[in-house]
XYZ file of C-alpha atoms in Angstrom:
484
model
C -51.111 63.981 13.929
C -49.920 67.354 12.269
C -49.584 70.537 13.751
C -51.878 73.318 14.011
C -51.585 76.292 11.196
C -49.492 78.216 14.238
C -47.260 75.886 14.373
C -43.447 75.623 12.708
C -44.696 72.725 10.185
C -45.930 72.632 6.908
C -43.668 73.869 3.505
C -46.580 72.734 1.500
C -47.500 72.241 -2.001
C -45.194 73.943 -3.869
C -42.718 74.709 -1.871
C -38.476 73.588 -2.710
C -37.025 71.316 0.092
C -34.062 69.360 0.379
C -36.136 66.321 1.881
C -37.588 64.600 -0.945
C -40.183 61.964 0.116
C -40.918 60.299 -2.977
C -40.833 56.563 -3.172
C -39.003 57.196 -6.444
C -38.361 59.836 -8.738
C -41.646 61.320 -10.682
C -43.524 58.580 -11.768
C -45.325 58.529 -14.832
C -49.018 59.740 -13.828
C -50.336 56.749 -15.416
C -48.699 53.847 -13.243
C -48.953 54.673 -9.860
C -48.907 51.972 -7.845
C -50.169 51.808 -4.253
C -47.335 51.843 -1.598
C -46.203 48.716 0.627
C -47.958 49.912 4.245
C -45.489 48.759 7.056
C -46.791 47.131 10.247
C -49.178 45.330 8.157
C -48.754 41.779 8.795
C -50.970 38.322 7.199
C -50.461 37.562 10.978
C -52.745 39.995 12.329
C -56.456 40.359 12.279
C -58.457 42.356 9.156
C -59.285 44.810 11.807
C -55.483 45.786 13.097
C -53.960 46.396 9.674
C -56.812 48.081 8.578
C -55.794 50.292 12.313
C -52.719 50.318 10.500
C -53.956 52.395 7.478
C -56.140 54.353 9.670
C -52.442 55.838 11.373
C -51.339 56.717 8.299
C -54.338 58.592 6.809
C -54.520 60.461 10.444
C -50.453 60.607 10.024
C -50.029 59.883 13.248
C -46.645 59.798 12.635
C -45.715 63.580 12.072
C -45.919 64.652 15.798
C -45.982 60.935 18.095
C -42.756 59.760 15.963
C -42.273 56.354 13.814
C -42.215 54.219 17.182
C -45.683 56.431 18.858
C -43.550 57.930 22.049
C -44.067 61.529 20.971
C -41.946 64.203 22.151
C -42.098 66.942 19.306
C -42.094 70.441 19.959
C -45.283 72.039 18.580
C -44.691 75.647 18.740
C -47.762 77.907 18.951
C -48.744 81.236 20.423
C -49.492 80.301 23.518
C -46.090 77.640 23.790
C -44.731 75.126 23.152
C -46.863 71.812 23.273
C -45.362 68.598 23.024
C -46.662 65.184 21.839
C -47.161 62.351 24.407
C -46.793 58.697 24.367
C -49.024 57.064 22.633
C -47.542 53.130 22.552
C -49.506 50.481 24.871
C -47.370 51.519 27.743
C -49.374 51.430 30.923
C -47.162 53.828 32.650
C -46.645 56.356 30.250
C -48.604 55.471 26.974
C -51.652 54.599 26.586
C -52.219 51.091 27.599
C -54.786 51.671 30.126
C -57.042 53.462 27.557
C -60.795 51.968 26.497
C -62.014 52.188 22.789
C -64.088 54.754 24.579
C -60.885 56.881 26.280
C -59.621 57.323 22.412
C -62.943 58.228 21.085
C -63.034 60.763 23.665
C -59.784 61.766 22.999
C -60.046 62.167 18.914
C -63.153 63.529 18.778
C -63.711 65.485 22.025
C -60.046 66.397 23.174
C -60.902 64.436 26.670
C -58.175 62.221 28.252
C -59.591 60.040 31.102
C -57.782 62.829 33.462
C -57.279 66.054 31.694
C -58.477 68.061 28.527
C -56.397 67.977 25.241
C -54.803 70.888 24.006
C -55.963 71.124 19.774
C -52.301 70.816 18.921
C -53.570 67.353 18.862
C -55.763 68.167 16.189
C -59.334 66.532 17.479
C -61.293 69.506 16.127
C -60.942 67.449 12.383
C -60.874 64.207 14.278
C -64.046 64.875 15.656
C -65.724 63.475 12.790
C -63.888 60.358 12.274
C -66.400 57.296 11.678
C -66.758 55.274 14.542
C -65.127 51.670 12.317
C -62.008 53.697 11.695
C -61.517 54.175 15.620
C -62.388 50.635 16.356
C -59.654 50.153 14.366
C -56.873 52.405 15.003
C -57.772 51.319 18.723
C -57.303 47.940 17.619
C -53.829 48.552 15.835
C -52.019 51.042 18.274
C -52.731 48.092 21.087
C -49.977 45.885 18.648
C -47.182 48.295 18.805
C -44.628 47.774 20.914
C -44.984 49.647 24.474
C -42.076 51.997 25.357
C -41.979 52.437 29.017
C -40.704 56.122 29.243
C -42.152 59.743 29.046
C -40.673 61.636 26.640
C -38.115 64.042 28.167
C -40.024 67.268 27.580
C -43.317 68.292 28.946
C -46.367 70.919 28.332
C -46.100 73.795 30.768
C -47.644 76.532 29.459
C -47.611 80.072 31.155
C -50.842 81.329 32.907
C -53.798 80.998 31.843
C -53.248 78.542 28.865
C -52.109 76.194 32.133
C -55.280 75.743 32.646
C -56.612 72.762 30.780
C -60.719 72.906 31.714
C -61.037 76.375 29.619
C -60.790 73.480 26.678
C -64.223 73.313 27.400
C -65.199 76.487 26.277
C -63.030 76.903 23.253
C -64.491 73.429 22.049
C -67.630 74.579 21.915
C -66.951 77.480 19.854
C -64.503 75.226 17.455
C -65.190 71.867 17.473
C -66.173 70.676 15.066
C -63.730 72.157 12.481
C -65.537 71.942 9.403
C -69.232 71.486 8.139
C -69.650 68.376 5.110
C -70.985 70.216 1.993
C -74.258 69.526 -0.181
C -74.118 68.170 -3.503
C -70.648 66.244 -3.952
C -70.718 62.976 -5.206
C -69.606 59.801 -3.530
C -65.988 59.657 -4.489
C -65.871 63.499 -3.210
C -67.630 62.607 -0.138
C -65.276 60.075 0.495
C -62.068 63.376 -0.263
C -64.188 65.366 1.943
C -63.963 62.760 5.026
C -59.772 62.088 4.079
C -59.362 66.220 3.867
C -61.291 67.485 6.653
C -61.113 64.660 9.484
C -58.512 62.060 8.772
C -55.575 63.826 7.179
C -56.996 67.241 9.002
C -55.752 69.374 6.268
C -57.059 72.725 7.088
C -54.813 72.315 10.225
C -52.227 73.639 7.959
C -53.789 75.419 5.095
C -56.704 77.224 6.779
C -56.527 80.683 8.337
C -57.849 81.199 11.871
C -60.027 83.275 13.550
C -59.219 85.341 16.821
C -59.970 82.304 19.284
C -57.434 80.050 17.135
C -60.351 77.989 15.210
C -60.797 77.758 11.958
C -61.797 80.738 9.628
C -64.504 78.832 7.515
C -64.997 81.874 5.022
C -61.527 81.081 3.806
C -61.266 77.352 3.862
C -57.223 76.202 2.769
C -56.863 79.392 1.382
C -52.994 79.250 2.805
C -52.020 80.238 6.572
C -48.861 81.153 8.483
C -46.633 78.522 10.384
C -44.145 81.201 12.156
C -41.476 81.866 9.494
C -43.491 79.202 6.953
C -46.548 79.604 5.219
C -48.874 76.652 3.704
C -50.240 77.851 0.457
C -53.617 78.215 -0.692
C -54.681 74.710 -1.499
C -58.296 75.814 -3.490
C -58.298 75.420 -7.163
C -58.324 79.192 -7.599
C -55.835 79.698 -10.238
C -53.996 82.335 -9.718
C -53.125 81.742 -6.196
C -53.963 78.278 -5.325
C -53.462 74.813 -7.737
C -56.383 75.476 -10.043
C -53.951 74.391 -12.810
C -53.004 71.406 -11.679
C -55.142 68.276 -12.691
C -56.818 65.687 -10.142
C -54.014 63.477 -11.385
C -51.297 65.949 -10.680
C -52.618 65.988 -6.956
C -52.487 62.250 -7.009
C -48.841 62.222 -8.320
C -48.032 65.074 -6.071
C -48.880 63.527 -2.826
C -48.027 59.820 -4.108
C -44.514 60.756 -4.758
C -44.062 64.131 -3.380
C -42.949 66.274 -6.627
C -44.381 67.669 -9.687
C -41.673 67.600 -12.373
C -40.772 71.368 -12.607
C -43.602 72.519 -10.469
C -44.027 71.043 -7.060
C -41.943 69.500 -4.423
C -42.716 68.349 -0.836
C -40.092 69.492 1.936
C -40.451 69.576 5.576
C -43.453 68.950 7.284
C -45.257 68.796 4.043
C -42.339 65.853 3.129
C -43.050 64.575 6.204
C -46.785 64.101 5.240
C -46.275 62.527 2.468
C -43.480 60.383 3.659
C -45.650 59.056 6.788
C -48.537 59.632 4.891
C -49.889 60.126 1.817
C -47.489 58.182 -0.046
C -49.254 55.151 1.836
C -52.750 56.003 0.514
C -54.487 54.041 -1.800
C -55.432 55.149 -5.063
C -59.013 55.635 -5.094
C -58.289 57.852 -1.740
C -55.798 59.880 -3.406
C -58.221 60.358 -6.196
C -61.025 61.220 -3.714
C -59.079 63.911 -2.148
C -58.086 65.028 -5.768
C -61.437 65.450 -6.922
C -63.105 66.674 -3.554
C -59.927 69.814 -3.527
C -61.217 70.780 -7.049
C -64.410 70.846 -5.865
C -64.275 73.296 -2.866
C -64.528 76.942 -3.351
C -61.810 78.649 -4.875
C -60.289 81.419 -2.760
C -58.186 84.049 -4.171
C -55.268 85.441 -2.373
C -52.742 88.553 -2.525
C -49.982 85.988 -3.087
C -50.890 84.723 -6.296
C -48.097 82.696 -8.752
C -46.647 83.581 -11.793
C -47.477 80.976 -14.775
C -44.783 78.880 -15.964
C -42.882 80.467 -18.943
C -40.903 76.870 -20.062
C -39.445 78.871 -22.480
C -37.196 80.853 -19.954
C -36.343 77.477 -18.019
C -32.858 75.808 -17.927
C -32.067 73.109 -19.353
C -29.872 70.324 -17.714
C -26.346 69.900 -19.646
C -27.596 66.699 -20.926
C -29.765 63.949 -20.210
C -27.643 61.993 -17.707
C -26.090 64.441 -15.850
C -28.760 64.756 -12.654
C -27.995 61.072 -12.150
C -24.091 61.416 -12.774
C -22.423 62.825 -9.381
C -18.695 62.790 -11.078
C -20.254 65.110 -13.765
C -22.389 66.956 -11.185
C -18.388 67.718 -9.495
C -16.790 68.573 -12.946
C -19.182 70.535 -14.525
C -19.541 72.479 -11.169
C -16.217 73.042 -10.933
C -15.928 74.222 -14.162
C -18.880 77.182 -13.572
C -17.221 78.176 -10.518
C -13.941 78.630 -12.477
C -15.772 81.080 -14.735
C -16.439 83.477 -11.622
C -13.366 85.309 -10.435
C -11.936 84.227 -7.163
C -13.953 86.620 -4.303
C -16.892 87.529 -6.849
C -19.653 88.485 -4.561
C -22.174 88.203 -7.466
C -25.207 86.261 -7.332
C -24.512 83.374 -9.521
C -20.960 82.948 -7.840
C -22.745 82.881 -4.350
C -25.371 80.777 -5.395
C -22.714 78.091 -7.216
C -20.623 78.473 -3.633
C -23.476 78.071 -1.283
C -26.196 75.912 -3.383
C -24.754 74.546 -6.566
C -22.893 71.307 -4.826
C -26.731 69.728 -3.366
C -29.254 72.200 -6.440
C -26.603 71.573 -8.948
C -25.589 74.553 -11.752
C -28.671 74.582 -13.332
C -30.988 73.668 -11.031
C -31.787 70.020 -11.227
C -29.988 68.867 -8.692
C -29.404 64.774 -7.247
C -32.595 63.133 -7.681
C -30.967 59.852 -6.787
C -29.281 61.295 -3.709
C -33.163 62.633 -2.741
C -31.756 66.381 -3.605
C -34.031 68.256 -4.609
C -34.642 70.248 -8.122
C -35.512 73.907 -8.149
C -36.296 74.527 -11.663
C -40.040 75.550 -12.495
C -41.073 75.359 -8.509
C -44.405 77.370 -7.568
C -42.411 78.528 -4.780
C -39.740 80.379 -6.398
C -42.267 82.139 -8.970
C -44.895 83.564 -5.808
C -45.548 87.093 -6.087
C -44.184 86.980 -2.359
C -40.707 85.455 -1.787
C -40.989 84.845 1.388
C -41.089 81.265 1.583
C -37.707 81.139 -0.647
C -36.038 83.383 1.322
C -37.164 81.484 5.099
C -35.904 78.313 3.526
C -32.805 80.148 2.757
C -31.925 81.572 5.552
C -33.487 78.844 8.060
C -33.115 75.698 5.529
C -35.112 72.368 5.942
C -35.311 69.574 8.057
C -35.061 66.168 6.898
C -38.476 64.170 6.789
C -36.848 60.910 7.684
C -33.226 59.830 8.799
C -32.405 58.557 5.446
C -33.116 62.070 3.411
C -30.520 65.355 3.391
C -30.980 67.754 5.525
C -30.960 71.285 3.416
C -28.913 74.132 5.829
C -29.801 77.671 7.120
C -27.292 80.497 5.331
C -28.775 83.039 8.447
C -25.615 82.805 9.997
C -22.787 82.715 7.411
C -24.634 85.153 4.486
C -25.556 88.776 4.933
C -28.794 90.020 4.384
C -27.475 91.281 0.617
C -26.339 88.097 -0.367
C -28.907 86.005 0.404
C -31.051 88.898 -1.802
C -28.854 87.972 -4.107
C -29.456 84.466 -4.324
C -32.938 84.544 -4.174
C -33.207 86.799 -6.838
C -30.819 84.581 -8.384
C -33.253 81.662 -8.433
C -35.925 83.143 -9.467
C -35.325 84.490 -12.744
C -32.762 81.668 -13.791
C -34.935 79.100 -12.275
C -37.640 80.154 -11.767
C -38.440 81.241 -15.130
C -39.560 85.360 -13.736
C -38.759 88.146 -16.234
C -37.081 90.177 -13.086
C -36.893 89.939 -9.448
C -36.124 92.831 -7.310
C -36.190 91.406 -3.775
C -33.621 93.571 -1.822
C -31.775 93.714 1.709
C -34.450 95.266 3.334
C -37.157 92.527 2.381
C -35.171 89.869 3.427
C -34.508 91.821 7.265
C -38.209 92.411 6.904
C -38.396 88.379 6.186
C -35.938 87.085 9.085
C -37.708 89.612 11.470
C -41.500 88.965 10.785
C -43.264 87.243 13.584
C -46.485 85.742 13.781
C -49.296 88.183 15.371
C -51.029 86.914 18.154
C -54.555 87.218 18.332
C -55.769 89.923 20.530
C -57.251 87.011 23.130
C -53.777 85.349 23.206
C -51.747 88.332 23.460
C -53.577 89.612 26.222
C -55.137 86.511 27.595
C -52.864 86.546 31.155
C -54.026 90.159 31.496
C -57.985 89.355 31.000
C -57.771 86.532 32.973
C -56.305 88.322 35.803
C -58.928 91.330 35.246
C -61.734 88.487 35.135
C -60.503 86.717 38.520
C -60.874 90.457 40.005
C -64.084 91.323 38.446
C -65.586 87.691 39.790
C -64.042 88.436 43.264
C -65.977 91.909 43.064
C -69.237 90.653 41.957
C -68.782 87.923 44.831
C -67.899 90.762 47.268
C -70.952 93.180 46.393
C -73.452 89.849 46.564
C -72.183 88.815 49.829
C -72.551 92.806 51.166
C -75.627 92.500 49.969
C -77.061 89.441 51.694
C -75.400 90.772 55.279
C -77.360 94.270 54.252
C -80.499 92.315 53.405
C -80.501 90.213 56.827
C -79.420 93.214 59.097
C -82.970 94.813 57.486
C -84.739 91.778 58.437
């Protein structure tokens, strides 16, 4: 269960990351084969492992953890939330819960005791089908039960502490979306896996000034803090018009695009828990309902793909040779004087050893490539430069974790760099990105919307209008009977 679009999660399409979470390498767009789904056992009933699949499509996963006990930090504007317990414990989890309880919970944000803050993201699940809870219900009773909380807790500040005004922002938000008129069945069926199950305007759709979705520009891209999921429409200049129902497949079978597209961070960690798992008639319903929803243009449109201007690896062998990876690299840096500040020596220094020289990095050791990436030729550098100077968090123990340089590069080098990678990698005629963007960059915060900046304030001027309104009643029912 993803984050909402204010949260610090999603590097999505298009963006570079060190966490690859690809089964393999790029497969060949014709053979895709559906992934193995763990926790699906001949030994349990049709109903649980199809519970099974259901917890990956919702991806579960990304915010209760592989083993459901929760405990991620979901930053938003109001705090930090964190994810609970979800495993069969009766203590802690959810092992006194009805079919009914969960219902309430996914699609109404109601626990049997409390209201659900939409971090857990029931404004899409409201309109999961009624089969597909029977059956997650069914599955999450199988898991193992952890008896213990996790260690942190929601506790937000005044007046977000205060669960029951749920009530009110559901019924201005929930439910999320609206089904369209006139899609077909297999983009009916993309509609139901985008909007509810895999809740993907969580991430890629803007929001309003109560924190709900802004329906006039449906996954046209959104903030997450110092991260930004694109624009997901099939406008072309800004969102993946140019990409083909069967590069979507590929893209969120195996989490790359071969010099266009990789998955990193919580994007990786969709498709790792996720996606990857899908079958293929739902990845191709998702591909064909995302070409078919309006296309949104935005100001931070892409630069096409000049191939001509791309690097080409030393030779064929060389991403998958790590001795030749160490000798060739040692050879560029030997071409840059000892204490040259200049781009390409920084860049060799600081990226060259996981990226490799030209780009193509360690496929094998889940590095990931840089050349060609939609994320290095954006009008807008910003999401280079964040995963620069903040790096990226592995998806899953196994993959490399890809550093911050805030700390140990100046806001000039790390200019540098960027600049660096975009022309040489990126394929861009020029890049000028200078010191002061990249301060602008590291210093950019998220605004607040005017109700969540000042929400303490109006609360505390509401509780002192009510008490005046109660005041001037009451005066005048002791006036009235005094009369009498």
């Amino acid at each position: 269960m993803k984050p909402l679009s204010v949260m610090l999660s999603m590097l999505a399409i298009g963006i570079t990351s060190s966490a690859v979470m690809a089964e393999g390498v790029n497969l060949p767009n014709a053979s895709l084969p559906n992934a193995s789904l763990p926790n699906v056992s001949p030994a349990n009933s049709e109903l649980v492992n199809r519970g099974a699949y259901i917890a990956r499509a919702a991806d579960c996963m990304a915010c209760h953890g592989e083993d459901y006990t929760g405990g991620t930090a979901i930053e938003t504007p109001m705090g930090e939330i964190y994810s609970t317990n979800i495993t069969p414990s009766k203590r802690y989890g959810i092992g006194d819960y009805t079919e009914a309880d969960l219902k309430n919970a996914l699609q109404k944000g109601r626990a049997p005791d409390h209201m659900l803050y939409p971090a857990m993201p029931y404004p899409s699940y409201n309109g999961m089908k009624e089969e597909d809870i029977s059956a997650l219900f069914a599955y999450l009773q199988t898991v193992p039960a952890v008896d213990e909380a996790p260690k942190e807790k929601t506790d937000l500040p005044f007046p977000f502490n205060i669960r029951s005004l749920m009530l009110g922002w559901n019924l201005l938000n929930v439910p999320s979306t609206e089904k369209r008129e006139g899609l077909d069945q297999t983009q009916q069926r993309g509609e139901y896996l985008v909007n509810n199950l895999e809740h993907c305007g969580t991430c890629h759709t803007p929001r309003n000034s109560t924190m709900g979705f802004d329906k006039s520009l449906y996954l046209s891209g959104a903030p997450l803090g110092n991260w930004h999921a694109p624009n997901i429409t099939p406008d072309e200049s800004s969102g993946i018009g140019s990409w083909s129902e069967q590069d979507i497949v590929t893209y969120l079978r195996t989490g790359e695009l071969d010099q266009r597209a990789y998955a990193g961070g919580p994007m990786g960690e969709a498709v790792a828990h996720s996606t990857r798992y899908l079958k293929n008639e739902d990845l191709s319903a998702i591909a064909s309902y995302l070409k078919a929803v309006p296309a949104v243009q935005t100001e931070d449109t892409v630069s096409a793909v000049d191939v001509s201007r791309l690097p080409t690896p030393i030779n064929e062998s060389i991403t998958h040779d790590l001795l030749a990876q160490k000798e060739y690299l040692a050879q560029a840096k030997a071409e840059v004087s000892n204490g040259n500040n200049s781009p390409k020596a920084l860049y060799l220094a600081a990226c060259g050893s996981c990226h490799g020289v030209n780009g193509y990095a360690q496929p094998d050791a889940r590095y990931a490539p840089i050349v060609g990436l939609s994320s290095v030729r954006r009008d807008k550098p910003d999401a280079l430069v964040n995963m620069i100077l903040h790096g990226v968090e592995s998806a899953t123990n196994t993959s490399p974790i890809m550093p911050g340089f805030s700390d140990e590069l100046n806001s000039e080098q790390i200019a540098g760099i960027t600049n660096y990678v975009r022309v040489n990698f990126g394929g861009l005629a020029s890049s000028d990105v200078s010191a002061g963007d990249v301060d602008r960059i590291a210093n950019t915060s998220v605004d607040k919307p005017f109700l969540i900046k000042y929400a303490g304030l109006l609360a505390i001027i509401g509780i002192i209008v009510a008490i005046a309104i109660i005041a001037f009643i009451i005066r005048a029912i002791f006036r009235s009977r005094r009369r009498a």
